[in-house]
Amino acid sequence: MILVVGAKGMLGQDLMTLLGSAARGVDLEDVDITSLESVQKVLFSIRPRIVINAAAYTDVDGCETNPDLAMQANGEGVAHLAMATSEIGAKLVQVSTDYVFDGRKGSPYLEDEPTGPLSVYGESKLAGEMNARFNPDYLIVRTQWLYGVNGKNFVETMLRLATEKKELAVVDDQIGSPTWTVDLALAIRALVEKDCRGIYHAANTGFCSWNEFARAIFAESGIDMRVNPLATKDLGRPAPRPLYSTLDCGKLVRDTGFQLQPWREALKNYLKLRRL
Ligand SMILES: NC(=O)c1ccc[n+]([C@@H]2O[C@H](COP(=O)([O-])OP(=O)(O)OC[C@H]3O[C@@H](n4cnc5c(N)ncnc54)[C@H](OP(=O)(O)O)[C@@H]3O)[C@@H](O)[C@H]2O)c1
């Protein structure tokens, strides 16, 4: 049996839907990953074969003001899961982020390239990657720019702003791959089915800026909106973000035969599903 930790989160809910009766889900009301005792209690009683950790402190700007909380949830929490899964002989799947990179390379990152997080969130997620290794049967899946029907995300923010405004300024100097949580869940399932270990990158194919992504959201939704360019430095967010952090997903394709669809197709499918 597969246990999804963070089952009520944006990715967690899509994992639960995809895995169906093969999975059980827990969230903060059942287990607090910042406590080893809490993690052991749940894992020792459920005794899953595989644990997928989709729980995290994901407020990137909030992490800058709450670094201890970030490290407890995203760093130490993963150590607790790694130790407890190791003790029961289960595999640990840890979801991580492109924010472990500094974004200065200028081309897609491979799994084994040097990391260099710019933010507290990125540092805490990198600590989580290190700590996942307490279980020799670990799988780290790095992804980026997630959106899904069950969470706060960029697509939903743009669609909400469209009900209030006719013009927006959106960052045009950060490049990445918007990724639908349904496609990420499919990639995680493919990796688990092949019993892959180590680090993998998984994101929808192709890339764009947030500004291009916003324009695509409005175009695909038939919304007339003027989207002006904005520089990251002028947005003034507390956490620095990597400017170019696309992920090379070739290893995922080679080892599983699964490739995530192009980001614009994923967006169209998401919007179609959302309208149902
Ligand atoms: N969102 C993105 O753009 C993005 C990009 C790259 C990577 N990722 C990674 O992808 C994964 C899933 O992200 P997501 O956006 O789906 O996350 P999310 O919607 O924020 O869900 C995270 C879940 O974890 C729970 N949680 C928080 N602290 C916990 C704790 N101490 N113990 C147990 N559960 C706890 C949360 O509960 P509460 O809601 O009650 O706090 C929430 O249900 C995370 O590892 C994230 O770092 C996300």
mmCIF file of N, CA and C in Angstrom, residues 78-79 82-83 86 92 94 111-112 115 125-140 142 198-199:
data_model
loop_
_atom_site.group_PDB
_atom_site.id
_atom_site.type_symbol
_atom_site.label_atom_id
_atom_site.label_comp_id
_atom_site.label_asym_id
_atom_site.label_seq_id
_atom_site.Cartn_x
_atom_site.Cartn_y
_atom_site.Cartn_z
ATOM 1 N N VAL A 78 11.493 15.631 6.626
ATOM 2 C CA VAL A 78 11.893 14.583 5.669
ATOM 3 C C VAL A 78 12.839 13.588 6.345
ATOM 4 N N ALA A 79 13.690 14.090 7.254
ATOM 5 C CA ALA A 79 14.562 13.173 8.005
ATOM 6 C C ALA A 79 13.713 12.191 8.800
ATOM 7 N N ALA A 82 12.278 9.688 6.463
ATOM 8 C CA ALA A 82 13.312 8.783 5.951
ATOM 9 C C ALA A 82 13.686 7.739 7.000
ATOM 10 N N MET A 83 13.805 8.185 8.249
ATOM 11 C CA MET A 83 14.178 7.235 9.308
ATOM 12 C C MET A 83 13.064 6.212 9.526
ATOM 13 N N SER A 86 12.690 3.809 6.591
ATOM 14 C CA SER A 86 13.816 2.891 6.600
ATOM 15 C C SER A 86 13.583 1.780 7.631
ATOM 16 N N LEU A 92 10.846 5.775 0.237
ATOM 17 C CA LEU A 92 10.417 7.166 0.460
ATOM 18 C C LEU A 92 10.515 7.948 -0.846
ATOM 19 N N GLN A 94 10.198 11.671 -2.153
ATOM 20 C CA GLN A 94 10.197 13.046 -1.665
ATOM 21 C C GLN A 94 10.042 14.009 -2.844
ATOM 22 N N GLU A 111 19.884 16.399 -13.222
ATOM 23 C CA GLU A 111 19.684 15.994 -11.828
ATOM 24 C C GLU A 111 20.940 16.133 -10.974
ATOM 25 N N ASP A 112 22.119 15.894 -11.582
ATOM 26 C CA ASP A 112 23.337 15.849 -10.760
ATOM 27 C C ASP A 112 24.127 17.151 -10.804
ATOM 28 N N THR A 115 23.773 22.366 -6.835
ATOM 29 C CA THR A 115 22.641 23.160 -6.355
ATOM 30 C C THR A 115 23.183 24.471 -5.785
ATOM 31 N N LYS A 125 14.248 22.981 1.316
ATOM 32 C CA LYS A 125 13.926 21.839 0.448
ATOM 33 C C LYS A 125 15.197 21.056 0.107
ATOM 34 N N LEU A 126 16.320 21.765 -0.024
ATOM 35 C CA LEU A 126 17.581 21.061 -0.276
ATOM 36 C C LEU A 126 17.968 20.226 0.946
ATOM 37 N N ALA A 127 17.733 20.778 2.133
ATOM 38 C CA ALA A 127 17.986 19.996 3.362
ATOM 39 C C ALA A 127 17.114 18.747 3.341
ATOM 40 N N GLY A 128 15.878 18.881 2.881
ATOM 41 C CA GLY A 128 14.984 17.723 2.769
ATOM 42 C C GLY A 128 15.547 16.676 1.816
ATOM 43 N N GLU A 129 16.126 17.143 0.703
ATOM 44 C CA GLU A 129 16.738 16.193 -0.250
ATOM 45 C C GLU A 129 17.872 15.420 0.411
ATOM 46 N N MET A 130 18.713 16.143 1.163
ATOM 47 C CA MET A 130 19.839 15.482 1.845
ATOM 48 C C MET A 130 19.306 14.461 2.843
ATOM 49 N N ASN A 131 18.291 14.871 3.595
ATOM 50 C CA ASN A 131 17.760 14.018 4.666
ATOM 51 C C ASN A 131 17.009 12.801 4.131
ATOM 52 N N ALA A 132 16.454 12.898 2.931
ATOM 53 C CA ALA A 132 15.753 11.741 2.341
ATOM 54 C C ALA A 132 16.708 10.562 2.217
ATOM 55 N N ARG A 133 18.000 10.877 2.099
ATOM 56 C CA ARG A 133 19.007 9.827 1.905
ATOM 57 C C ARG A 133 19.242 8.973 3.152
ATOM 58 N N PHE A 134 18.637 9.354 4.296
ATOM 59 C CA PHE A 134 18.717 8.463 5.468
ATOM 60 C C PHE A 134 18.068 7.122 5.151
ATOM 61 N N ASN A 135 17.176 7.124 4.165
ATOM 62 C CA ASN A 135 16.605 5.859 3.678
ATOM 63 C C ASN A 135 17.295 5.531 2.350
ATOM 64 N N PRO A 136 18.057 4.440 2.272
ATOM 65 C CA PRO A 136 18.761 4.127 1.018
ATOM 66 C C PRO A 136 17.801 3.960 -0.160
ATOM 67 N N ASP A 137 16.531 3.576 0.131
ATOM 68 C CA ASP A 137 15.547 3.445 -0.939
ATOM 69 C C ASP A 137 14.765 4.763 -1.051
ATOM 70 N N TYR A 138 15.477 5.809 -1.514
ATOM 71 C CA TYR A 138 14.828 7.117 -1.647
ATOM 72 C C TYR A 138 14.682 7.477 -3.117
ATOM 73 N N LEU A 139 13.623 8.227 -3.377
ATOM 74 C CA LEU A 139 13.389 8.779 -4.719
ATOM 75 C C LEU A 139 13.022 10.245 -4.526
ATOM 76 N N ILE A 140 13.784 11.133 -5.149
ATOM 77 C CA ILE A 140 13.496 12.566 -5.069
ATOM 78 C C ILE A 140 12.983 13.012 -6.433
ATOM 79 N N ARG A 142 12.076 16.309 -8.401
ATOM 80 C CA ARG A 142 12.059 17.781 -8.428
ATOM 81 C C ARG A 142 11.086 18.243 -9.511
ATOM 82 N N GLY A 198 16.945 7.525 -6.471
ATOM 83 C CA GLY A 198 17.793 8.683 -6.726
ATOM 84 C C GLY A 198 16.960 9.900 -7.105
ATOM 85 N N ILE A 199 17.574 10.823 -7.855
ATOM 86 C CA ILE A 199 16.902 12.089 -8.177
ATOM 87 C C ILE A 199 16.383 12.074 -9.616
#
